[in-house]
Short mmCIF file of C-alpha atoms and ligand atoms in Angstrom, two decimals:
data_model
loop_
_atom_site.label_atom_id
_atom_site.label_comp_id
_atom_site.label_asym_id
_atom_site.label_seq_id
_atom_site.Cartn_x
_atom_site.Cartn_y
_atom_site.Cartn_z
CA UNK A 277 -2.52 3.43 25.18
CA UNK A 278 -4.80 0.25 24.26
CA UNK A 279 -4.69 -3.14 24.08
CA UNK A 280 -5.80 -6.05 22.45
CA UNK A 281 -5.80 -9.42 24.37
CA UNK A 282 -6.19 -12.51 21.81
CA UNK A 283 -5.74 -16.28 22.16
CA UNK A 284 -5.39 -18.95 19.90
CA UNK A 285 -7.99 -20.38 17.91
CA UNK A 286 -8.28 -24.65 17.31
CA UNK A 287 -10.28 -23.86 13.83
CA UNK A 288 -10.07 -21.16 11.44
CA UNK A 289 -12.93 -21.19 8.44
CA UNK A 290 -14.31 -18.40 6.78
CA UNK A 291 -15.36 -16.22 3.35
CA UNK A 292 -13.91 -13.08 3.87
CA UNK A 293 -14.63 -10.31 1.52
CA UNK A 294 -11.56 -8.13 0.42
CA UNK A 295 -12.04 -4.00 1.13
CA UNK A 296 -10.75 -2.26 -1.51
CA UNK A 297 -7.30 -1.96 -2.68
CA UNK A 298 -5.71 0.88 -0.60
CA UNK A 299 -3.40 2.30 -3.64
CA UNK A 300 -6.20 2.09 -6.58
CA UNK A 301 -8.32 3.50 -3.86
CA UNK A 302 -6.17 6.52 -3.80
CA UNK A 303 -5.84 6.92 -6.99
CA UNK A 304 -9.37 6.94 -8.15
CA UNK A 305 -10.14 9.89 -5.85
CA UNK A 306 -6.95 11.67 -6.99
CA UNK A 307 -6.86 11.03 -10.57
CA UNK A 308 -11.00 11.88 -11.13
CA UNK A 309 -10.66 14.84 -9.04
CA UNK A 310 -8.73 16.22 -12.29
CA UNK A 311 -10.57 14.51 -14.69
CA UNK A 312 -13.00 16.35 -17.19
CA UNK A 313 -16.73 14.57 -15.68
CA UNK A 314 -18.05 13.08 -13.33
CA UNK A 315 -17.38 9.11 -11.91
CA UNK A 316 -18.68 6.53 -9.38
CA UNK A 317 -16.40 4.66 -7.37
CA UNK A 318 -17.24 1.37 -5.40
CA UNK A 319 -16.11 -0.62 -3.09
CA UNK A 320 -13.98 2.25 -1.94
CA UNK A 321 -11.35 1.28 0.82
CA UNK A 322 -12.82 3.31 4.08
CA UNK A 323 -9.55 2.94 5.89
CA UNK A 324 -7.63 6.05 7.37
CA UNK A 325 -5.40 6.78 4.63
CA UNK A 326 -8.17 6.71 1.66
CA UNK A 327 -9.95 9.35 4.06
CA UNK A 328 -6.89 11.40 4.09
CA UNK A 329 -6.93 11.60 0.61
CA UNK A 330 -10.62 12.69 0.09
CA UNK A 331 -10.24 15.37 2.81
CA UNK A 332 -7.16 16.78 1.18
CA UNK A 333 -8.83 16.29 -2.30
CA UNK A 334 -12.01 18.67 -1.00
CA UNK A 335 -9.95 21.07 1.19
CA UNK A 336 -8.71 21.48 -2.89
CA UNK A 337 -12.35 22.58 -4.22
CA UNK A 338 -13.50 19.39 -5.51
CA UNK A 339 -16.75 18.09 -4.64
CA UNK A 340 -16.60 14.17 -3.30
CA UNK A 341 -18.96 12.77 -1.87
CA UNK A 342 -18.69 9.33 0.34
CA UNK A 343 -21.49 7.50 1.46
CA UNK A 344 -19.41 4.05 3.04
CA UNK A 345 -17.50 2.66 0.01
CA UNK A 346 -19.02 4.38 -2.69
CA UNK A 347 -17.35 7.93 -3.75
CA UNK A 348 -18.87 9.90 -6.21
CA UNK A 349 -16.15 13.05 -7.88
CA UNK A 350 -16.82 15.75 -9.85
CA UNK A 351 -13.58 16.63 -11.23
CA UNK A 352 -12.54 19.78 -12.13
CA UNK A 353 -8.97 19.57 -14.15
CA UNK A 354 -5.92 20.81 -13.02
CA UNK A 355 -6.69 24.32 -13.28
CA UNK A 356 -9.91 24.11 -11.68
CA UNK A 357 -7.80 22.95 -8.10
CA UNK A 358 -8.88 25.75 -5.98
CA UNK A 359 -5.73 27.01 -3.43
CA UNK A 360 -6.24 25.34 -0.23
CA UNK A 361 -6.95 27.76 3.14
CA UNK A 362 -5.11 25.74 5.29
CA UNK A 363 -2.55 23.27 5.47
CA UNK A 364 -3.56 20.00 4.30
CA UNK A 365 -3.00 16.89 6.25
CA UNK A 366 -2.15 13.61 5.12
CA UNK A 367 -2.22 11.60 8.29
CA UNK A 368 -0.54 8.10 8.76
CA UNK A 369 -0.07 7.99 4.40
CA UNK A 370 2.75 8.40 2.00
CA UNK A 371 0.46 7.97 -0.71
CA UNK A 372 -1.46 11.08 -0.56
CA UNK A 373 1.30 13.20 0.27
CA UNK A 374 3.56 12.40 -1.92
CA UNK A 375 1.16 11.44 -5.29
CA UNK A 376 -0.42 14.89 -4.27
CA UNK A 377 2.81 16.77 -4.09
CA UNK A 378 3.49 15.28 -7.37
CA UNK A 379 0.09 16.58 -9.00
CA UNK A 380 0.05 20.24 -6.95
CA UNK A 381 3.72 20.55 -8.14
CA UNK A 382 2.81 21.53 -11.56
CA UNK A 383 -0.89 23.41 -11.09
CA UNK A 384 -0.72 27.26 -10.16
CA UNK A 385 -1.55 27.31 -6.48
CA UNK A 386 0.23 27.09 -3.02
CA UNK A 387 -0.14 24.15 -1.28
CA UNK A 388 1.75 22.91 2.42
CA UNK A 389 1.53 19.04 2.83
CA UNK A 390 1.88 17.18 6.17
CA UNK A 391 0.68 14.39 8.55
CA UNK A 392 1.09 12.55 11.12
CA UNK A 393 4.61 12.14 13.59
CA UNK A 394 5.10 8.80 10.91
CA UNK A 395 4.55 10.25 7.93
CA UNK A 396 7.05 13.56 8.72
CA UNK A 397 9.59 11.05 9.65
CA UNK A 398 9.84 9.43 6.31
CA UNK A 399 12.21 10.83 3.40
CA UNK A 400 10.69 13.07 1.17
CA UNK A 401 14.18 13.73 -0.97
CA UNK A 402 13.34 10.78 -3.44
CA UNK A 403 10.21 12.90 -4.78
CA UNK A 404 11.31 16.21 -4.17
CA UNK A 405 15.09 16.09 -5.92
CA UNK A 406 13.62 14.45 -9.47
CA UNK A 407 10.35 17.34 -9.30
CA UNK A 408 13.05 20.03 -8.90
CA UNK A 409 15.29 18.93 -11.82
CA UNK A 410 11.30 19.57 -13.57
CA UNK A 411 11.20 22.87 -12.17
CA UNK A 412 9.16 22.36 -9.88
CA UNK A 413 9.23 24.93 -6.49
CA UNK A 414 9.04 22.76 -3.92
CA UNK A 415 10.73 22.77 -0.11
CA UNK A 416 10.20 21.58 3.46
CA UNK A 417 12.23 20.56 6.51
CA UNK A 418 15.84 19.44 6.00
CA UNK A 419 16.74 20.70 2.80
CA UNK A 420 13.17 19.21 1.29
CA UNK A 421 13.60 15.84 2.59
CA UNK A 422 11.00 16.06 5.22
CA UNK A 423 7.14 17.28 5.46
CA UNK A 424 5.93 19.35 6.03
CA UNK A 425 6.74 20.34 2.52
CA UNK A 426 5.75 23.75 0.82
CA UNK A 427 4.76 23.36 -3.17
CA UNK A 428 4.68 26.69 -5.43
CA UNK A 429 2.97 25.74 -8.44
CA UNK A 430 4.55 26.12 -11.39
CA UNK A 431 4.97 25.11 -15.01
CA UNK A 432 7.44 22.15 -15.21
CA UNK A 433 9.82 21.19 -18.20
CA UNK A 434 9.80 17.35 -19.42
CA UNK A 435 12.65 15.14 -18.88
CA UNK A 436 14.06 11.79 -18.10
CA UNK A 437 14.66 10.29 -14.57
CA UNK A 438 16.26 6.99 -13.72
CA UNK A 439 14.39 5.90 -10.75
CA UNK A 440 16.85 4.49 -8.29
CA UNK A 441 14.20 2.43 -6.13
CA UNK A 442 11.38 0.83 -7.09
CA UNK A 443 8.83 2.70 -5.61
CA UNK A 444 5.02 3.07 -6.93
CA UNK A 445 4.92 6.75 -5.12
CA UNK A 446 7.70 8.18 -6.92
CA UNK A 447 6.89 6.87 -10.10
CA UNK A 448 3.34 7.79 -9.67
CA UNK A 449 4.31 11.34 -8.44
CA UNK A 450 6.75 12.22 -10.98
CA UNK A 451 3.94 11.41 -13.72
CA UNK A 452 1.68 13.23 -11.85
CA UNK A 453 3.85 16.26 -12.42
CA UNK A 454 4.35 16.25 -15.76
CA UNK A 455 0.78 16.11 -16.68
CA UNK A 456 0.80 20.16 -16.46
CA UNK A 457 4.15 20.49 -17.85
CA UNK A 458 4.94 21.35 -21.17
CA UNK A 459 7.35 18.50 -22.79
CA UNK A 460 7.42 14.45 -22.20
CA UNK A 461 8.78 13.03 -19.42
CA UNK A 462 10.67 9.57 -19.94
CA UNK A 463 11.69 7.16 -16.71
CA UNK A 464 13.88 4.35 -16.50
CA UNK A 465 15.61 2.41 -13.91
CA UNK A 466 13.41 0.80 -11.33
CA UNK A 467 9.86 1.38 -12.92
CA UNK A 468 8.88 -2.47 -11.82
CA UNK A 469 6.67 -1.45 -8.73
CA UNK A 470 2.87 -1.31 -9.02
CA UNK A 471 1.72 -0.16 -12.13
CA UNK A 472 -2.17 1.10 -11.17
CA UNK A 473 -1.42 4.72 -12.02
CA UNK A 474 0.09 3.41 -15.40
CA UNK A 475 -3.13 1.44 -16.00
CA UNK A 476 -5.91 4.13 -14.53
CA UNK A 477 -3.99 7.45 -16.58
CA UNK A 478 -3.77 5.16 -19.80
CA UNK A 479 -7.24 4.24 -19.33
CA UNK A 480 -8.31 8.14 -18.66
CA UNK A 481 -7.30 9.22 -22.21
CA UNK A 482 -3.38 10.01 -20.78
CA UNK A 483 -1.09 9.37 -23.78
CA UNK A 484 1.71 7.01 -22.27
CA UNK A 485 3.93 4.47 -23.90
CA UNK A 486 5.25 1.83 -21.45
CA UNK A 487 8.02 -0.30 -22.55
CA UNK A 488 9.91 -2.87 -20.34
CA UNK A 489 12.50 -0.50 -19.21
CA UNK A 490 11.05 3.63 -19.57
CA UNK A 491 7.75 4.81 -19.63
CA UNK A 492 7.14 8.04 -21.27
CA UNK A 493 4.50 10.47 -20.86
CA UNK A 494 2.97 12.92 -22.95
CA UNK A 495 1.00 15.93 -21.40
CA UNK A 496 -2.48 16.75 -22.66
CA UNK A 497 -3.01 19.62 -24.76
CA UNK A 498 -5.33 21.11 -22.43
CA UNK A 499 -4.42 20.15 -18.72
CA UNK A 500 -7.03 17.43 -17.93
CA UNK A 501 -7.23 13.61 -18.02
CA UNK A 502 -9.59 13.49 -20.95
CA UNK A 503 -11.87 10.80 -19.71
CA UNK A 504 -13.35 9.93 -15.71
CA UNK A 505 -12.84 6.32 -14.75
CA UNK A 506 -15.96 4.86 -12.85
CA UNK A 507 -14.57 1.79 -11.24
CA UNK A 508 -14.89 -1.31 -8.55
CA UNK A 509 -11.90 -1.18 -6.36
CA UNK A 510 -10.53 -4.73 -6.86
CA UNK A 511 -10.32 -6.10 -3.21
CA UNK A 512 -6.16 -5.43 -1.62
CA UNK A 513 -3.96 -8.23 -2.00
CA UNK A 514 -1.89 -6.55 0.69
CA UNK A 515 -5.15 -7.06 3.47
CA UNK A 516 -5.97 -10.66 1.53
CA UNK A 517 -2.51 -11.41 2.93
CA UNK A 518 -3.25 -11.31 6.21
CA UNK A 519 -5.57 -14.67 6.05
CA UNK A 520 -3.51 -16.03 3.38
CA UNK A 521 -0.76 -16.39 6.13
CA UNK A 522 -3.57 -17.51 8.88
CA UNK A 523 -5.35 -20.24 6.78
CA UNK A 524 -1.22 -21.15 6.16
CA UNK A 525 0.07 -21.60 9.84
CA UNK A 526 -3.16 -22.83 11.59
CA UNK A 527 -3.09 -26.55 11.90
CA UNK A 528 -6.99 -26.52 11.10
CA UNK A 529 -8.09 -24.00 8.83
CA UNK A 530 -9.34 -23.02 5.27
CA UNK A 531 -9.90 -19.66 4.45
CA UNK A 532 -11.62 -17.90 1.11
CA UNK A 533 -10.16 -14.34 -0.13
CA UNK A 534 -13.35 -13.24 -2.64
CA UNK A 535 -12.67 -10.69 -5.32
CA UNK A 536 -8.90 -10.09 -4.49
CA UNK A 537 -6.81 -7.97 -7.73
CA UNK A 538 -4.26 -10.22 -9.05
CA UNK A 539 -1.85 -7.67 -10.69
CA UNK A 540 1.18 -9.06 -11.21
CA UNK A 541 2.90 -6.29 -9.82
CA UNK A 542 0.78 -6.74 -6.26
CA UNK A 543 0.88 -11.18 -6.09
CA UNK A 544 4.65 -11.47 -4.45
CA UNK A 545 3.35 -13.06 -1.18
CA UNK A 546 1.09 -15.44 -3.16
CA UNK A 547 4.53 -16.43 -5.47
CA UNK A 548 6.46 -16.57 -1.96
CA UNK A 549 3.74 -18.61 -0.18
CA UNK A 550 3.85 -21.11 -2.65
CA UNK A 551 7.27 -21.10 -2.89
CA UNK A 552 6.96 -22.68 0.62
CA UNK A 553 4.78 -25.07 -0.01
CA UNK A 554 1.57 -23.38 0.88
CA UNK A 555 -2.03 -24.65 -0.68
CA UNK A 556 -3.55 -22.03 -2.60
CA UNK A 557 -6.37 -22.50 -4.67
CA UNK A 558 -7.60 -19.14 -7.23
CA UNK A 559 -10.44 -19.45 -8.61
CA UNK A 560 -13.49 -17.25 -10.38
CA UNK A 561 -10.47 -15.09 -12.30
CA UNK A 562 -12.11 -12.12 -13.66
CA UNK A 563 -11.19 -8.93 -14.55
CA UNK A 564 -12.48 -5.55 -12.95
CA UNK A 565 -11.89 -2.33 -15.08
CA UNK A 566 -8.07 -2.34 -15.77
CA UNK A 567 -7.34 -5.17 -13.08
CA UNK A 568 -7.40 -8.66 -13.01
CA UNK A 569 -9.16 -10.35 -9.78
CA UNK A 570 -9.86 -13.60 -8.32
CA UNK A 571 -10.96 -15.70 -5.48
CA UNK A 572 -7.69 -17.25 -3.46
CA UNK A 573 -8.53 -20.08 -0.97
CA UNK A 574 -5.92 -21.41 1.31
CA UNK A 575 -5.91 -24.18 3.55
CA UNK A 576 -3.51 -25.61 6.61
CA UNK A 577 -0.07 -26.10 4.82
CA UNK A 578 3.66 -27.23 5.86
CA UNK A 579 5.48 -24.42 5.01
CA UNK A 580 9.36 -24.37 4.08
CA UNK A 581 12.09 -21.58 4.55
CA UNK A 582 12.81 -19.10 1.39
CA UNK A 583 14.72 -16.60 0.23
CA UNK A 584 12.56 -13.16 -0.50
CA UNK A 585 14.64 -10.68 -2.10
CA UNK A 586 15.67 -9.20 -5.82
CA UNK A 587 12.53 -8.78 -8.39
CA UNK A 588 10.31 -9.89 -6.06
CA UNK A 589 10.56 -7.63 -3.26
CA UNK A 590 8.67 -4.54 -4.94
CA UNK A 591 5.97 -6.95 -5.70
CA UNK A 592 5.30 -8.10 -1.63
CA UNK A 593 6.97 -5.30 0.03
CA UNK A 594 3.61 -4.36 2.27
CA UNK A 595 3.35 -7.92 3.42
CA UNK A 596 6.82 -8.58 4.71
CA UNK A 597 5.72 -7.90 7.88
CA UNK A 598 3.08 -11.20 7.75
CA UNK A 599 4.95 -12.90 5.34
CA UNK A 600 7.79 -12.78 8.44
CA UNK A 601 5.18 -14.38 10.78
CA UNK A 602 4.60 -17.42 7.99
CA UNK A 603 8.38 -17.92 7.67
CA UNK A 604 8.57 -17.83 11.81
CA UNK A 605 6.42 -21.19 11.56
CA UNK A 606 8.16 -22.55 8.79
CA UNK A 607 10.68 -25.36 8.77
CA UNK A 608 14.44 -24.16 7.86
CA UNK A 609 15.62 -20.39 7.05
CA UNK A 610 13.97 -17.88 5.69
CA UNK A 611 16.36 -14.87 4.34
CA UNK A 612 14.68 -11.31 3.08
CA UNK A 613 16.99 -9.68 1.20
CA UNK A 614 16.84 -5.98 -1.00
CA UNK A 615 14.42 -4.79 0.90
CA UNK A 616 16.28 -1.76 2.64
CA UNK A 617 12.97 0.30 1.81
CA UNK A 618 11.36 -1.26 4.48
CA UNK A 619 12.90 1.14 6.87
CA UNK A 620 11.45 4.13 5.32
CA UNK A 621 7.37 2.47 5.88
CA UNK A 622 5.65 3.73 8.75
CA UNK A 623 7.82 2.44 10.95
CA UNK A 624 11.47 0.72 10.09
CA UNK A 625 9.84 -2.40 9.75
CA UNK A 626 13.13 -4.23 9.69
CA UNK A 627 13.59 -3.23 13.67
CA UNK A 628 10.03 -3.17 14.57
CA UNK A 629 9.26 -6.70 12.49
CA UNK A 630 12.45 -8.32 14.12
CA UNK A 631 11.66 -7.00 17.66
CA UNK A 632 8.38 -8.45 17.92
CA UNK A 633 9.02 -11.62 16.15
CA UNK A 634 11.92 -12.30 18.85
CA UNK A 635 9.57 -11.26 21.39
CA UNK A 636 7.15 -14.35 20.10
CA UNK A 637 10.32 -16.58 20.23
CA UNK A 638 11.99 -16.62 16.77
CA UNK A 639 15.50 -16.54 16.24
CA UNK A 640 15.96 -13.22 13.99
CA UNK A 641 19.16 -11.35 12.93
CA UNK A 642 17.93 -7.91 10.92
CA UNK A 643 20.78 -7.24 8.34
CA UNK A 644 21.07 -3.68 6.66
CA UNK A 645 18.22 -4.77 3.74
CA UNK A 646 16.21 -7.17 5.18
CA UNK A 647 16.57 -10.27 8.19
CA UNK A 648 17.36 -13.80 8.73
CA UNK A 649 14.63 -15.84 10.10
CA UNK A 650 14.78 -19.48 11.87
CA UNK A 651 11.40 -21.13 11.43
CA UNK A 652 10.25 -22.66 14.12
CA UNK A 653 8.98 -26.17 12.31
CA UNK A 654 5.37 -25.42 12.91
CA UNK A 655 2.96 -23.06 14.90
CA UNK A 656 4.91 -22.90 18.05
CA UNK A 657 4.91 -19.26 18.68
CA UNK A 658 4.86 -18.15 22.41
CA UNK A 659 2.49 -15.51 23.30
CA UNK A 660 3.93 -12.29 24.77
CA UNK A 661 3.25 -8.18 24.85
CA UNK A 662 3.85 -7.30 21.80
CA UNK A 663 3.95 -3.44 20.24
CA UNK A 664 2.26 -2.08 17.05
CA UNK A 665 4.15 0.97 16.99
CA UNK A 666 0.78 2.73 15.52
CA UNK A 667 2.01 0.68 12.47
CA UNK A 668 -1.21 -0.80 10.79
CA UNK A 669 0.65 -4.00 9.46
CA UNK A 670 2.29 -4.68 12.71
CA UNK A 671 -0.59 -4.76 14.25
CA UNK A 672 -2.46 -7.43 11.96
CA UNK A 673 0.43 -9.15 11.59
CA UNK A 674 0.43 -9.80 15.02
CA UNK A 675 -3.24 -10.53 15.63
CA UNK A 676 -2.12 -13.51 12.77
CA UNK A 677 0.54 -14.72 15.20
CA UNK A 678 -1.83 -14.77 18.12
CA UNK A 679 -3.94 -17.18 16.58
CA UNK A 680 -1.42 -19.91 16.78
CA UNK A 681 0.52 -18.44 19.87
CA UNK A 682 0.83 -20.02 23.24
CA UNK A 683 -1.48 -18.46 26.19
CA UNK A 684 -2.23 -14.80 25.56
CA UNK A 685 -0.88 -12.56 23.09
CA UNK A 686 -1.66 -8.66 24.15
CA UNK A 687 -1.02 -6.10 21.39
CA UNK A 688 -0.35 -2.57 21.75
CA UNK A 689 -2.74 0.30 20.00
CA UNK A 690 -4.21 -2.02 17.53
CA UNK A 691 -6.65 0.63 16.66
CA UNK A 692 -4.08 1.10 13.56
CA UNK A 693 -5.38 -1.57 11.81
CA UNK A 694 -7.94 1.09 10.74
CA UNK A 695 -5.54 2.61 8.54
CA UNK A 696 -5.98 0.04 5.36
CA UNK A 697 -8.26 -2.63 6.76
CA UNK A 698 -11.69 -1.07 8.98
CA UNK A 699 -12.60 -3.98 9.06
CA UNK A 700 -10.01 -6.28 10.31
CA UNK A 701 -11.06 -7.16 14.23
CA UNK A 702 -14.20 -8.12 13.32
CA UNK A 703 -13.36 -10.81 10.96
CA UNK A 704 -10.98 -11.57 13.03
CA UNK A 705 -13.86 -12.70 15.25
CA UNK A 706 -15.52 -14.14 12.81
CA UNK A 707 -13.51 -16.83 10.99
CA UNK A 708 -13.10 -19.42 13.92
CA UNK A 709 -16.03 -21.79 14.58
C1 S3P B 956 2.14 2.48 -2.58
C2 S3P B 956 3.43 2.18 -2.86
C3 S3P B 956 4.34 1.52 -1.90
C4 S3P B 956 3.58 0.86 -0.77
C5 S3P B 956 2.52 1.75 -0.21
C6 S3P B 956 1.52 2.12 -1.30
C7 S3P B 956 1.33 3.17 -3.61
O1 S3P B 956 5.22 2.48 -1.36
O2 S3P B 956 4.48 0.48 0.25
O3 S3P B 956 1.83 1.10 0.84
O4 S3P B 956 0.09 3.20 -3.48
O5 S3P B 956 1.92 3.70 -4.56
P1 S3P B 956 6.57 2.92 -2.14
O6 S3P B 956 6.19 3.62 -3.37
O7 S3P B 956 7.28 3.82 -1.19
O8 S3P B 956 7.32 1.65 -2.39
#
């Protein structure tokens, strides 16, 4: 096992440029390697997961090729998906198996999906039960709720599905499937997650009608997103969040986010931040293919307790984990609420965020969906040992905390970072003077 040993810091300034978005990141390599053509994607996030996703992308017959965040695929349809020799792993991320299992679902070839100890703890039932009621052949450990899971390709019927969470990877696999299939699919209920595979299909010729409450999708003739989508990744609010929350809780600081996407489905923690009185500056708004993006500067701020829960939790629920760390320095109570889906991430992040924040000297209570959190009135954290449970938020999250903690904060396999944000010690280094 390794550690990190970190102190705090008496001034925090910086520019820090924003690696791509981990979930459009995804999606670009996913979405092209079916596309008819070729396309060019920059600023690529080179983190773990993304990786995952071109390995298992290739191991499919498509040629990618990465030279540090640019990806260049030839895509070759949905027929053209060659049947994989082995079994593909998906490491540490839920987005590649399960946006994968959505797409192999309804193409003619065998495919197993796994990864990591994580990843084949997390429930699989909430993609697996709708792609069944499609058709689809699709099984794996405990009745098809956990990976590895075993995909016979098949053609799928359309249909309707209310979606009972909000969650991007359900939606996004479930229109994934019905791309081969041969009648519209129509979903309701909780579509209000991110809406980047919405955006890049539209944008790739896919015929979909999105309304306030359904979205309905209407196959291609021919089984093929008509049109490749060269792109810039927009920098990931979910990494910008990190230094959001730093510049925030440091006494002396002022920190510069460049080229971060601004979807409103991704800017929760900015909404939440100001909510507690943070100072936030955006400036330079632009827009970046099918995103919008802008520059977010925030400076040393006297932050307030909140509530976090209802509409907005789809919209922050990666950052929880930091946003926790702002509302431990806060004045007054901070309640997250609704957010029961944080114990299906890569680790429960209820337990593991409550364990470590207690460990720092926070008064936490974890309820069923979410925790109740007793600001401390400033940056008066105590450093301690704390554990990243191979989770790459936790471990940032606490590297954030360190930087206002008393003596020395030491933090457990913080290698994980690596997953969405390569970057992330470095900078770390690099933003006090
Ligand atoms: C993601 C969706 C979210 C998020 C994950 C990335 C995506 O998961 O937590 O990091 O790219 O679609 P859920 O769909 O499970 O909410």
């Amino acid at each position: 096992m390794s550690h990190v040993k970190l102190t705090a810091r008496a001034r925090l300034r910086g520019t820090v440029d924003i690696p791509g978005d981990k979930s459009i990141s995804h999606r670009a390599v996913i979405f092209n390697a079916v596309a008819e053509g070729s396309a060019r994607i920059t600023n690529f996030l080179t983190g773990a997961d993304c990786l995952s996703t071109i390995a298992c992308v290739r191991a499919l017959g498509v040629d990618v090729v990465q030279e540090g965040s640019e990806v260049h695929v030839r895509g070759v349809g949905l027929r053209g998906l060659r049947e994989p020799a082995d079994v593909l792993d998906c490491g540490n991320s839920g987005t590649t198996l399960r946006l994968l299992a959505g797409l192999l679902a309804g193409t003619s070839i065998f495919t197993v999906l796994t990864g990591d100890a994580s990843l084949r703890s997390r429930p699989q039932q909430r993609i697996v039960a709708p792609m069944r009621a499609l058709g689809a052949q699709i099984d794996g450990r405990q009745s098809g709720d956990r990976a590895p899971l075993a995909i016979r390709g098949s053609s799928l019927r359309g249909g309707s599905y209310q979606l009972p969470v909000a969650s991007a990877q359900v939606k996004s696999a479930l229109l994934l499937a019905a791309l081969g299939g041969s009648g519209s699919l129509t979903l309701g209920g909780r579509i209000d997650s991110r809406d980047h595979t919405e955006r890049m299909l539209s944008a790739m010729g896919i015929d979909l009608q999105i309304g306030p409450d359904q979205i309905t999708l209407y196959p291609p003739t021919h089984p093929v997103l008509p049109y490749p989508l060269s792109l810039r990744v927009p920098g990931d609010p979910s990494s910008a969040a990190f230094w959001w929350v730093a510049a925030a809780i440091h006494p002396d600081a002022e920190l510069t986010t460049i080229g971060v996407c601004l979807n409103p489905t991704r800017t929760g923690a900015l909404d939440v931040l100001h909510a507690m009185g943070a100072e936030i500056t955006i400036t330079n708004q632009r827009s970046e293919g099918s995103e919008p993006v802008g520059d977010v500067t925030v400076r040393s701020s006297h932050l307030r307790g909140t509530v976090i829960g209802g509409t907005l939790i789809p919209r922050l629920i990666d950052e929880i984990p930091i946003l926790a760390v702002a509302a431990a320095c806060a004045e007054g109570t901070t309640v997250v609420r609704d957010a029961q889906e944080l114990r299906a991430k890569e680790t429960d992040r209820i337990a593991t965020v409550s364990a470590g924040l207690t460990a720092l000297g926070v008064e936490v209570e974890p309820t069923n969906d979410g925790m109740i959190l007793t600001g401390l009135g400033g940056p008066a954290l105590h450093g301690t040992a704390l554990q990243s449970h191979h989770d790459h938020r936790l471990a940032m999250a606490w590297a954030v905390a360190s930087l206002v903690a008393s003596g020395e904060t030491t933090i457990a396999d913080p290698e994980s970072a690596a997953v969405s944000y390569p970057g992330f010690w470095e900078i770390l280094q690099h933003i006090h003077n």
